[in-house]
Short mmCIF file of N, CA and C in Angstrom, two decimals:
data_model
loop_
_atom_site.label_atom_id
_atom_site.label_comp_id
_atom_site.label_asym_id
_atom_site.label_seq_id
_atom_site.Cartn_x
_atom_site.Cartn_y
_atom_site.Cartn_z
N MET A 1 -158.61 12.02 191.75
CA MET A 1 -159.86 12.49 192.37
C MET A 1 -159.57 13.61 192.85
N GLY A 2 -160.60 14.72 192.41
CA GLY A 2 -160.40 16.12 193.07
C GLY A 2 -161.15 16.14 194.32
N ILE A 3 -160.51 16.83 195.11
CA ILE A 3 -160.96 17.07 196.70
C ILE A 3 -161.99 18.81 196.53
N THR A 4 -162.88 18.49 197.07
CA THR A 4 -163.77 19.78 197.15
C THR A 4 -164.09 19.96 198.81
N HIS A 5 -164.81 21.05 199.15
CA HIS A 5 -165.10 21.19 200.59
C HIS A 5 -166.19 20.16 200.73
N GLU A 6 -166.86 19.56 199.87
CA GLU A 6 -168.00 18.63 200.37
C GLU A 6 -167.43 17.26 200.77
N VAL A 7 -166.16 16.90 200.37
CA VAL A 7 -165.58 15.75 200.66
C VAL A 7 -165.12 15.57 202.31
N GLU A 8 -165.60 14.35 202.54
CA GLU A 8 -165.33 14.13 204.39
C GLU A 8 -164.05 13.25 204.24
N LEU A 9 -163.18 13.90 204.97
CA LEU A 9 -161.78 13.03 205.18
C LEU A 9 -161.99 12.46 206.52
N PRO A 10 -161.42 11.34 206.76
CA PRO A 10 -161.59 10.69 208.16
C PRO A 10 -160.58 11.40 209.10
N THR A 11 -160.93 11.33 210.19
CA THR A 11 -160.23 11.97 211.21
C THR A 11 -158.69 11.14 211.62
N GLU A 12 -158.01 11.93 212.39
CA GLU A 12 -156.78 11.27 212.84
C GLU A 12 -156.90 9.98 213.45
N GLU A 13 -157.86 10.01 214.21
CA GLU A 13 -158.17 8.99 215.25
C GLU A 13 -158.75 7.89 214.64
N GLN A 14 -159.46 8.04 213.56
CA GLN A 14 -159.91 7.04 212.61
C GLN A 14 -158.86 6.27 211.91
N LEU A 15 -157.91 7.07 211.54
CA LEU A 15 -156.78 6.40 210.69
C LEU A 15 -155.78 5.74 211.44
N THR A 16 -155.69 6.15 212.87
CA THR A 16 -154.41 5.66 213.84
C THR A 16 -154.76 4.34 214.15
N VAL A 17 -153.61 3.34 213.70
CA VAL A 17 -153.79 1.72 214.12
C VAL A 17 -152.46 1.67 214.24
N GLN A 18 -152.02 0.56 215.00
CA GLN A 18 -150.78 -0.03 215.32
C GLN A 18 -150.06 -0.53 213.94
N GLU A 19 -148.70 0.04 213.71
CA GLU A 19 -148.05 -0.02 212.13
C GLU A 19 -147.42 -1.52 212.70
N ILE A 20 -147.08 -2.23 211.45
CA ILE A 20 -146.24 -3.64 211.43
C ILE A 20 -144.94 -2.89 211.16
N ASN A 21 -144.16 -3.00 212.13
CA ASN A 21 -142.69 -2.50 212.08
C ASN A 21 -141.74 -3.67 211.63
N LEU A 22 -141.86 -3.95 210.50
CA LEU A 22 -140.84 -4.91 209.83
C LEU A 22 -140.17 -4.25 208.76
N SER A 23 -138.91 -5.04 208.44
CA SER A 23 -138.40 -4.59 207.26
C SER A 23 -138.82 -4.96 205.63
N GLY A 24 -138.27 -4.73 204.79
CA GLY A 24 -138.55 -5.58 203.59
C GLY A 24 -138.44 -6.96 203.46
N PRO A 25 -137.16 -7.30 203.82
CA PRO A 25 -136.80 -8.78 203.70
C PRO A 25 -137.75 -9.61 204.72
N ALA A 26 -137.85 -9.01 206.14
CA ALA A 26 -138.98 -9.71 206.84
C ALA A 26 -140.32 -10.01 206.18
N LEU A 27 -140.89 -8.93 205.60
CA LEU A 27 -142.14 -8.94 205.08
C LEU A 27 -142.25 -9.89 203.95
N LYS A 28 -141.07 -9.87 203.25
CA LYS A 28 -140.92 -10.78 202.00
C LYS A 28 -140.89 -12.16 202.48
N ALA A 29 -140.40 -12.57 203.54
CA ALA A 29 -139.99 -13.82 204.11
C ALA A 29 -141.17 -14.39 204.50
N GLY A 30 -142.22 -13.52 205.06
CA GLY A 30 -143.50 -14.09 205.79
C GLY A 30 -144.50 -13.96 204.70
N ALA A 31 -144.56 -13.29 203.53
CA ALA A 31 -145.35 -12.91 202.59
C ALA A 31 -146.49 -14.06 202.20
N PHE A 32 -146.13 -15.08 201.66
CA PHE A 32 -146.60 -16.46 201.43
C PHE A 32 -147.77 -16.99 202.54
N HIS A 33 -147.04 -17.05 203.70
CA HIS A 33 -147.83 -17.67 204.82
C HIS A 33 -148.79 -16.41 205.38
N LEU A 34 -148.45 -15.18 205.20
CA LEU A 34 -149.28 -14.16 205.68
C LEU A 34 -150.51 -13.97 204.75
N GLY A 35 -150.09 -14.08 203.45
CA GLY A 35 -151.33 -13.91 202.32
C GLY A 35 -152.13 -15.07 202.54
N LYS A 36 -151.83 -16.35 202.81
CA LYS A 36 -152.74 -17.41 203.13
C LYS A 36 -153.60 -17.11 204.45
N ALA A 37 -152.74 -16.77 205.65
CA ALA A 37 -153.52 -16.78 207.08
C ALA A 37 -154.56 -15.61 206.98
N CYS A 38 -154.14 -14.49 206.28
CA CYS A 38 -155.05 -13.28 205.98
C CYS A 38 -155.85 -13.07 204.86
N GLU A 39 -156.20 -14.30 204.34
CA GLU A 39 -156.85 -14.20 203.03
C GLU A 39 -158.27 -13.72 203.07
N TRP A 40 -158.89 -13.93 204.09
CA TRP A 40 -160.31 -13.66 204.18
C TRP A 40 -160.37 -12.13 204.32
N GLU A 41 -159.48 -11.67 205.45
CA GLU A 41 -159.65 -10.21 205.68
C GLU A 41 -159.16 -9.09 204.42
N ASN A 42 -158.08 -9.89 204.01
CA ASN A 42 -157.66 -9.00 202.53
C ASN A 42 -158.78 -9.07 201.46
N ASN A 43 -159.41 -10.27 201.37
CA ASN A 43 -160.43 -10.21 200.23
C ASN A 43 -161.76 -9.40 200.76
N GLU A 44 -161.83 -9.07 201.98
CA GLU A 44 -163.06 -8.43 202.24
C GLU A 44 -162.83 -6.93 202.08
N PHE A 45 -161.48 -6.37 202.43
CA PHE A 45 -161.26 -5.14 202.23
C PHE A 45 -161.07 -4.96 200.67
N ILE A 46 -160.47 -5.66 199.90
CA ILE A 46 -160.50 -5.59 198.31
C ILE A 46 -162.07 -5.33 197.81
N LEU A 47 -162.75 -6.26 198.10
CA LEU A 47 -164.04 -6.06 197.80
C LEU A 47 -164.85 -5.11 198.08
N CYS A 48 -164.95 -4.52 199.53
CA CYS A 48 -165.43 -3.21 199.93
C CYS A 48 -164.95 -2.24 199.12
N ARG A 49 -163.62 -2.14 198.97
CA ARG A 49 -163.03 -0.87 198.05
C ARG A 49 -163.49 -0.87 196.79
N ASP A 50 -163.57 -2.08 196.04
CA ASP A 50 -163.76 -2.09 194.89
C ASP A 50 -165.31 -1.84 194.60
N GLU A 51 -166.21 -2.43 195.37
CA GLU A 51 -167.67 -2.21 195.16
C GLU A 51 -168.13 -0.82 195.56
N LEU A 52 -167.43 -0.02 196.73
CA LEU A 52 -167.83 1.26 196.99
C LEU A 52 -167.22 2.24 196.43
N LYS A 53 -165.97 1.96 195.63
CA LYS A 53 -165.10 2.96 194.90
C LYS A 53 -164.65 3.99 195.77
N ASP A 54 -164.26 3.74 197.17
CA ASP A 54 -164.04 4.69 198.05
C ASP A 54 -163.33 3.96 198.92
N ALA A 55 -162.01 3.84 199.31
CA ALA A 55 -161.54 3.22 200.38
C ALA A 55 -161.72 4.07 201.71
N ARG A 56 -162.10 5.04 201.83
CA ARG A 56 -162.58 5.69 203.18
C ARG A 56 -163.83 5.16 203.68
N CYS A 57 -164.58 4.50 203.15
CA CYS A 57 -165.75 3.62 203.66
C CYS A 57 -165.33 2.23 204.19
N CYS A 58 -164.13 1.94 203.92
CA CYS A 58 -163.62 0.55 204.27
C CYS A 58 -162.47 0.70 205.39
N LEU A 59 -162.79 1.74 206.09
CA LEU A 59 -161.63 1.93 207.22
C LEU A 59 -161.46 0.48 208.35
N ASP A 60 -162.67 0.09 208.70
CA ASP A 60 -162.65 -1.06 209.44
C ASP A 60 -162.13 -2.28 208.84
N GLU A 61 -162.61 -2.48 207.63
CA GLU A 61 -161.94 -3.76 206.93
C GLU A 61 -160.38 -3.53 206.73
N GLY A 62 -159.99 -2.30 206.62
CA GLY A 62 -158.54 -2.03 206.59
C GLY A 62 -157.92 -2.24 207.91
N LYS A 63 -158.39 -1.81 209.08
CA LYS A 63 -157.89 -2.11 210.44
C LYS A 63 -157.86 -3.69 210.62
N ALA A 64 -158.74 -4.28 210.12
CA ALA A 64 -158.91 -5.72 210.46
C ALA A 64 -157.74 -6.53 209.49
N VAL A 65 -157.48 -5.90 208.51
CA VAL A 65 -156.19 -6.57 207.70
C VAL A 65 -154.95 -6.17 208.65
N THR A 66 -154.75 -5.16 208.96
CA THR A 66 -153.60 -4.87 209.86
C THR A 66 -153.45 -5.57 211.13
N SER A 67 -154.59 -5.76 211.65
CA SER A 67 -154.71 -6.65 212.95
C SER A 67 -154.30 -8.09 212.70
N CYS A 68 -154.94 -8.60 211.66
CA CYS A 68 -154.80 -10.04 211.24
C CYS A 68 -153.26 -10.00 210.94
N ALA A 69 -152.26 -9.00 210.08
CA ALA A 69 -151.07 -9.20 210.28
C ALA A 69 -150.16 -9.21 211.21
N LEU A 70 -150.73 -8.29 212.09
CA LEU A 70 -149.82 -8.13 213.48
C LEU A 70 -149.98 -9.48 214.51
N ASN A 71 -151.20 -10.16 214.37
CA ASN A 71 -151.44 -11.25 214.82
C ASN A 71 -150.55 -12.52 214.46
N PHE A 72 -150.51 -12.35 213.08
CA PHE A 72 -149.70 -13.48 212.37
C PHE A 72 -148.35 -13.52 212.75
N PHE A 73 -147.68 -12.12 212.73
CA PHE A 73 -146.13 -11.95 212.93
C PHE A 73 -145.86 -12.29 214.49
N ARG A 74 -146.85 -11.90 215.54
CA ARG A 74 -146.82 -12.29 216.84
C ARG A 74 -146.80 -14.04 216.93
N LYS A 75 -147.57 -14.48 216.40
CA LYS A 75 -147.55 -15.89 216.38
C LYS A 75 -146.17 -16.52 215.80
N ILE A 76 -145.73 -15.98 214.62
CA ILE A 76 -144.40 -16.30 214.06
C ILE A 76 -143.27 -16.11 215.21
N LYS A 77 -143.29 -14.94 215.94
CA LYS A 77 -142.40 -14.60 216.96
C LYS A 77 -142.39 -15.64 218.04
N LYS A 78 -143.49 -16.04 218.53
CA LYS A 78 -143.75 -16.82 219.57
C LYS A 78 -143.28 -18.07 219.25
N THR A 79 -143.45 -18.74 218.05
CA THR A 79 -143.26 -20.23 217.77
C THR A 79 -142.02 -20.52 216.72
N CYS A 80 -141.62 -19.51 215.97
CA CYS A 80 -140.87 -19.84 214.91
C CYS A 80 -139.74 -18.38 214.60
N ALA A 81 -139.45 -18.07 215.77
CA ALA A 81 -138.56 -16.73 215.63
C ALA A 81 -137.01 -17.16 214.96
N ASP A 82 -136.60 -18.21 215.41
CA ASP A 82 -135.29 -18.48 215.01
C ASP A 82 -135.16 -18.71 213.45
N GLU A 83 -136.08 -19.72 213.13
CA GLU A 83 -136.18 -20.00 211.60
C GLU A 83 -136.48 -18.96 211.05
N PHE A 84 -137.44 -18.13 211.36
CA PHE A 84 -137.91 -16.79 210.64
C PHE A 84 -136.72 -16.00 210.45
N MET A 85 -135.96 -15.58 211.53
CA MET A 85 -135.03 -14.61 211.30
C MET A 85 -133.74 -15.31 210.49
N GLN A 86 -133.46 -16.70 210.53
CA GLN A 86 -132.67 -17.22 209.54
C GLN A 86 -132.88 -17.00 208.17
N TYR A 87 -134.23 -17.33 207.86
CA TYR A 87 -134.65 -16.91 206.64
C TYR A 87 -134.60 -15.44 206.30
N VAL A 88 -134.96 -14.52 207.07
CA VAL A 88 -134.66 -13.21 206.90
C VAL A 88 -133.30 -12.68 206.60
N HIS A 89 -132.60 -13.19 207.12
CA HIS A 89 -131.11 -12.60 207.13
C HIS A 89 -130.66 -13.44 205.77
N CYS A 90 -130.94 -14.42 205.36
CA CYS A 90 -130.81 -15.23 204.18
C CYS A 90 -131.15 -14.28 202.97
N LEU A 91 -132.31 -13.93 202.84
CA LEU A 91 -133.02 -13.19 201.90
C LEU A 91 -132.12 -11.89 201.80
N ASP A 92 -132.01 -11.19 203.01
CA ASP A 92 -131.49 -9.90 203.09
C ASP A 92 -129.76 -9.87 202.67
N LYS A 93 -129.19 -10.89 202.87
CA LYS A 93 -127.65 -10.89 202.75
C LYS A 93 -126.98 -11.67 201.48
N SER A 94 -128.02 -12.69 200.85
CA SER A 94 -127.44 -13.54 199.99
C SER A 94 -127.56 -13.07 198.57
N SER A 95 -128.38 -12.03 198.24
CA SER A 95 -128.40 -11.48 196.99
C SER A 95 -128.76 -9.99 196.92
N PRO A 96 -128.45 -9.31 196.08
CA PRO A 96 -128.74 -7.75 196.16
C PRO A 96 -130.32 -7.59 195.94
N ASP A 97 -131.20 -8.18 195.25
CA ASP A 97 -132.27 -7.96 195.10
C ASP A 97 -133.32 -9.03 195.96
N GLN A 98 -132.64 -9.73 196.84
CA GLN A 98 -133.64 -10.49 197.64
C GLN A 98 -134.13 -11.55 196.97
N GLN A 99 -133.36 -12.41 196.14
CA GLN A 99 -134.09 -13.63 195.43
C GLN A 99 -134.31 -14.84 196.29
N PHE A 100 -135.17 -15.44 196.02
CA PHE A 100 -135.47 -16.84 197.10
C PHE A 100 -134.59 -17.71 196.83
N THR A 101 -134.08 -17.82 195.47
CA THR A 101 -133.33 -19.09 195.08
C THR A 101 -132.21 -19.46 195.92
N PRO A 102 -131.27 -18.49 196.63
CA PRO A 102 -130.30 -19.04 197.27
C PRO A 102 -130.68 -19.48 198.69
N CYS A 103 -131.95 -19.18 199.08
CA CYS A 103 -132.36 -19.51 200.52
C CYS A 103 -133.49 -20.59 200.48
N ARG A 104 -133.40 -21.39 199.61
CA ARG A 104 -134.42 -22.73 199.64
C ARG A 104 -134.17 -23.52 200.78
N ASN A 105 -133.08 -23.78 201.37
CA ASN A 105 -132.79 -24.44 202.43
C ASN A 105 -133.50 -23.85 203.76
N THR A 106 -133.34 -22.53 203.94
CA THR A 106 -133.81 -21.80 205.02
C THR A 106 -135.13 -21.77 204.98
N GLN A 107 -135.74 -21.56 203.74
CA GLN A 107 -137.36 -21.70 203.38
C GLN A 107 -137.76 -22.73 203.93
N ALA A 108 -137.10 -23.83 203.63
CA ALA A 108 -137.82 -25.06 203.80
C ALA A 108 -137.87 -25.43 205.37
N VAL A 109 -137.02 -25.06 206.20
CA VAL A 109 -136.94 -25.05 207.40
C VAL A 109 -138.00 -24.42 208.30
N PHE A 110 -138.12 -22.99 207.72
CA PHE A 110 -139.22 -21.84 208.21
C PHE A 110 -140.61 -22.60 207.62
N ASP A 111 -140.61 -23.19 206.63
CA ASP A 111 -142.13 -23.61 206.06
C ASP A 111 -142.49 -24.81 206.91
N LYS A 112 -141.48 -25.59 207.24
CA LYS A 112 -141.84 -26.80 208.25
C LYS A 112 -142.16 -26.46 209.53
N CYS A 113 -141.53 -25.50 210.17
CA CYS A 113 -141.97 -25.00 211.40
C CYS A 113 -143.19 -24.03 211.50
N VAL A 114 -143.62 -23.65 210.43
CA VAL A 114 -144.97 -22.91 210.25
C VAL A 114 -146.06 -23.93 210.25
N LYS A 115 -145.66 -25.08 209.26
CA LYS A 115 -146.64 -26.23 209.26
C LYS A 115 -146.91 -26.61 210.71
N ASP A 116 -145.89 -27.03 211.27
CA ASP A 116 -146.03 -28.02 212.61
C ASP A 116 -146.85 -27.07 213.57
N ASN A 117 -146.26 -25.73 213.61
CA ASN A 117 -146.80 -24.94 214.88
C ASN A 117 -148.21 -24.31 214.53
N LEU A 118 -148.30 -23.59 213.29
CA LEU A 118 -149.55 -23.18 212.93
C LEU A 118 -150.41 -23.73 212.12
N GLY A 119 -150.03 -24.82 211.67
CA GLY A 119 -151.03 -25.81 210.66
C GLY A 119 -151.16 -24.98 209.18
N LEU A 120 -150.04 -24.09 208.99
CA LEU A 120 -150.32 -23.43 207.58
C LEU A 120 -149.47 -24.02 206.72
N ASP A 121 -149.89 -24.75 205.45
CA ASP A 121 -148.84 -24.89 204.38
C ASP A 121 -148.53 -23.81 203.48
N ARG A 122 -147.28 -23.81 202.95
CA ARG A 122 -147.12 -22.67 202.24
C ARG A 122 -147.65 -22.76 200.68
N PRO A 123 -148.47 -21.91 200.50
CA PRO A 123 -149.37 -22.14 199.31
C PRO A 123 -148.48 -22.12 197.93
N PRO A 124 -149.01 -22.69 196.94
CA PRO A 124 -148.24 -22.94 195.59
C PRO A 124 -147.99 -21.34 194.90
N TYR A 125 -147.05 -21.31 194.31
CA TYR A 125 -146.81 -20.02 193.40
C TYR A 125 -147.87 -19.06 192.71
N ASP A 126 -148.70 -20.19 192.22
CA ASP A 126 -149.86 -19.51 191.50
C ASP A 126 -151.19 -19.68 192.40
N TYR A 127 -151.08 -19.76 193.69
CA TYR A 127 -152.27 -19.63 194.36
C TYR A 127 -153.04 -18.64 194.39
N PHE A 128 -152.39 -17.36 194.52
CA PHE A 128 -153.00 -16.00 194.50
C PHE A 128 -153.33 -15.60 193.16
N ALA A 129 -153.09 -16.41 192.28
CA ALA A 129 -153.25 -15.78 190.76
C ALA A 129 -154.66 -16.63 190.50
N ARG A 130 -155.04 -17.66 191.25
CA ARG A 130 -156.28 -18.63 190.84
C ARG A 130 -157.55 -17.69 191.30
N VAL A 131 -158.71 -18.12 190.66
CA VAL A 131 -159.96 -17.64 191.00
C VAL A 131 -160.37 -18.14 192.07
N HIS A 132 -160.69 -17.32 193.12
CA HIS A 132 -161.40 -17.68 194.59
C HIS A 132 -162.73 -17.06 194.74
N VAL A 133 -163.54 -17.87 195.18
CA VAL A 133 -164.89 -17.08 195.41
C VAL A 133 -164.97 -16.61 196.82
N HIS A 134 -165.30 -15.43 197.25
CA HIS A 134 -165.21 -14.88 198.52
C HIS A 134 -166.72 -14.72 199.01
N GLU A 135 -166.80 -15.32 200.13
CA GLU A 135 -168.39 -15.41 200.73
C GLU A 135 -168.25 -14.12 201.72
N THR A 136 -169.25 -13.06 201.75
CA THR A 136 -169.30 -12.10 202.61
C THR A 136 -170.64 -11.85 202.91
N GLU A 137 -170.61 -11.38 204.31
CA GLU A 137 -172.07 -11.03 204.96
C GLU A 137 -172.42 -9.73 204.87
N ARG A 138 -171.50 -8.86 204.08
CA ARG A 138 -171.76 -7.50 203.84
C ARG A 138 -172.71 -7.36 202.71
N PRO A 139 -173.85 -6.50 202.86
CA PRO A 139 -175.03 -6.35 201.74
C PRO A 139 -174.26 -5.78 200.50
N ARG A 140 -174.85 -6.44 199.44
CA ARG A 140 -174.29 -5.81 198.25
C ARG A 140 -174.65 -4.32 197.84
N PRO A 141 -173.86 -3.55 197.53
CA PRO A 141 -174.30 -2.09 197.16
C PRO A 141 -175.27 -1.97 195.85
N GLU A 142 -176.10 -1.15 196.04
CA GLU A 142 -177.12 -0.87 194.82
C GLU A 142 -176.32 -0.40 193.79
N LYS A 143 -176.58 -0.98 192.53
CA LYS A 143 -175.99 -0.36 191.27
C LYS A 143 -176.50 0.80 190.71
N GLU A 144 -175.75 1.76 190.37
CA GLU A 144 -176.35 2.87 189.81
C GLU A 144 -176.33 2.54 188.34
N GLY A 145 -177.61 2.92 187.71
CA GLY A 145 -177.92 2.82 186.41
C GLY A 145 -176.74 3.88 185.50
N PRO A 146 -176.78 3.85 184.20
CA PRO A 146 -176.20 4.87 183.37
C PRO A 146 -176.98 6.39 183.59
N VAL A 147 -176.33 7.09 183.55
CA VAL A 147 -177.07 8.67 183.35
C VAL A 147 -177.59 8.64 182.11
N LEU A 148 -178.87 9.06 182.19
CA LEU A 148 -179.69 9.34 180.99
C LEU A 148 -179.92 10.76 180.68
N TYR A 149 -179.45 11.54 179.78
CA TYR A 149 -179.77 12.77 179.58
C TYR A 149 -180.56 12.90 178.34
N PRO A 150 -181.40 13.86 178.47
CA PRO A 150 -182.43 14.09 177.45
C PRO A 150 -181.74 14.63 176.07
N ASP A 151 -182.10 14.46 175.02
CA ASP A 151 -181.85 14.72 173.68
C ASP A 151 -181.56 16.38 173.58
N ALA A 152 -180.50 16.74 173.13
CA ALA A 152 -180.10 18.34 173.12
C ALA A 152 -181.05 18.97 172.12
N THR A 153 -181.17 18.41 170.81
CA THR A 153 -182.14 18.73 169.77
C THR A 153 -182.93 17.85 169.62
N PRO A 154 -184.32 18.10 169.49
CA PRO A 154 -185.41 17.25 169.35
C PRO A 154 -185.38 16.57 167.82
N GLY A 155 -184.70 17.42 166.93
CA GLY A 155 -184.68 16.65 165.49
C GLY A 155 -185.50 17.43 164.67
N LEU A 156 -185.66 16.93 163.33
CA LEU A 156 -186.71 17.61 162.40
C LEU A 156 -187.75 16.86 162.30
N PRO A 157 -189.06 17.70 162.15
CA PRO A 157 -190.22 17.03 162.11
C PRO A 157 -190.17 16.00 160.86
N LYS A 158 -191.26 15.07 160.74
CA LYS A 158 -191.19 14.02 160.00
C LYS A 158 -191.64 14.73 158.41
N ASP A 159 -192.28 15.51 158.45
CA ASP A 159 -192.75 16.31 157.12
C ASP A 159 -191.84 17.22 156.98
N ALA A 160 -190.75 17.65 157.43
CA ALA A 160 -189.93 18.70 156.89
C ALA A 160 -189.25 18.49 155.49
N PRO A 161 -189.01 19.38 154.63
CA PRO A 161 -188.52 19.04 153.24
C PRO A 161 -187.11 18.76 153.32
N ARG A 162 -186.72 17.84 152.35
CA ARG A 162 -185.30 17.24 152.41
C ARG A 162 -185.01 17.35 151.16
N PRO A 163 -183.82 18.48 151.18
CA PRO A 163 -183.37 18.81 149.75
C PRO A 163 -182.63 17.84 149.28
N ALA A 164 -182.46 17.64 148.05
CA ALA A 164 -181.28 16.81 147.55
C ALA A 164 -179.88 17.09 148.00
N ALA A 165 -179.05 15.97 148.30
CA ALA A 165 -177.65 16.03 148.66
C ALA A 165 -176.72 17.06 147.62
N LYS A 166 -176.23 17.82 148.13
CA LYS A 166 -175.29 18.84 147.25
C LYS A 166 -174.20 18.10 146.68
N TYR A 167 -173.60 17.05 146.99
CA TYR A 167 -172.37 16.43 146.63
C TYR A 167 -172.75 14.84 146.19
N GLY A 168 -173.99 14.40 146.06
CA GLY A 168 -174.13 12.89 145.86
C GLY A 168 -175.17 12.72 146.93
N SER A 169 -175.02 11.23 147.25
CA SER A 169 -175.82 10.55 148.09
C SER A 169 -175.47 10.72 149.61
N ARG A 170 -176.34 10.83 150.51
CA ARG A 170 -176.43 11.13 151.80
C ARG A 170 -175.64 9.99 152.57
N TYR A 171 -175.57 8.96 151.88
CA TYR A 171 -174.96 7.68 152.45
C TYR A 171 -173.69 7.20 151.87
N LEU A 172 -172.85 6.97 152.39
CA LEU A 172 -171.58 6.54 151.87
C LEU A 172 -171.69 5.32 151.21
N TRP A 173 -172.33 4.46 151.36
CA TRP A 173 -172.38 3.17 150.75
C TRP A 173 -173.41 3.12 149.70
N MET A 174 -173.91 4.03 149.30
CA MET A 174 -174.77 4.20 148.21
C MET A 174 -174.15 5.08 147.20
N TRP A 175 -173.73 4.89 146.27
CA TRP A 175 -172.94 5.81 145.25
C TRP A 175 -173.92 5.87 143.83
#
């Protein structure tokens, strides 16, 4: 997207939110439960961004996603901190590319803690690939129709003479 003087960029105050200061293994350890817990906020942001074709118009929805993630990890810290950290350390230390396979036991302990304390089941692996209908209260944006341009040349009049084709038929299928 090219930037011109007419493009309004958000101010620093509009973009400033509290960041989620977690490492990659910690985000990976909580990713399944986080995706399920913040599913509505994520879908709302993606719907807004895709419908309006401009993420600048969806700053409030983006802030809601970040706020939901912060609240989720605060709840995890309050209720399942030890199980979460064991799972994070296992993901971080057990394989060079943070495979889930060596950490199934610590994952099961963490999943049980989240289910008991937060009431969240770990979604199945194909859950986020399934089709889900998202109900929103945002009004649907008006669709813009295709741009219609007038014909560049009006064409020949109906009574204009048509000379015979120089090299045979004017149509390829008529020989």
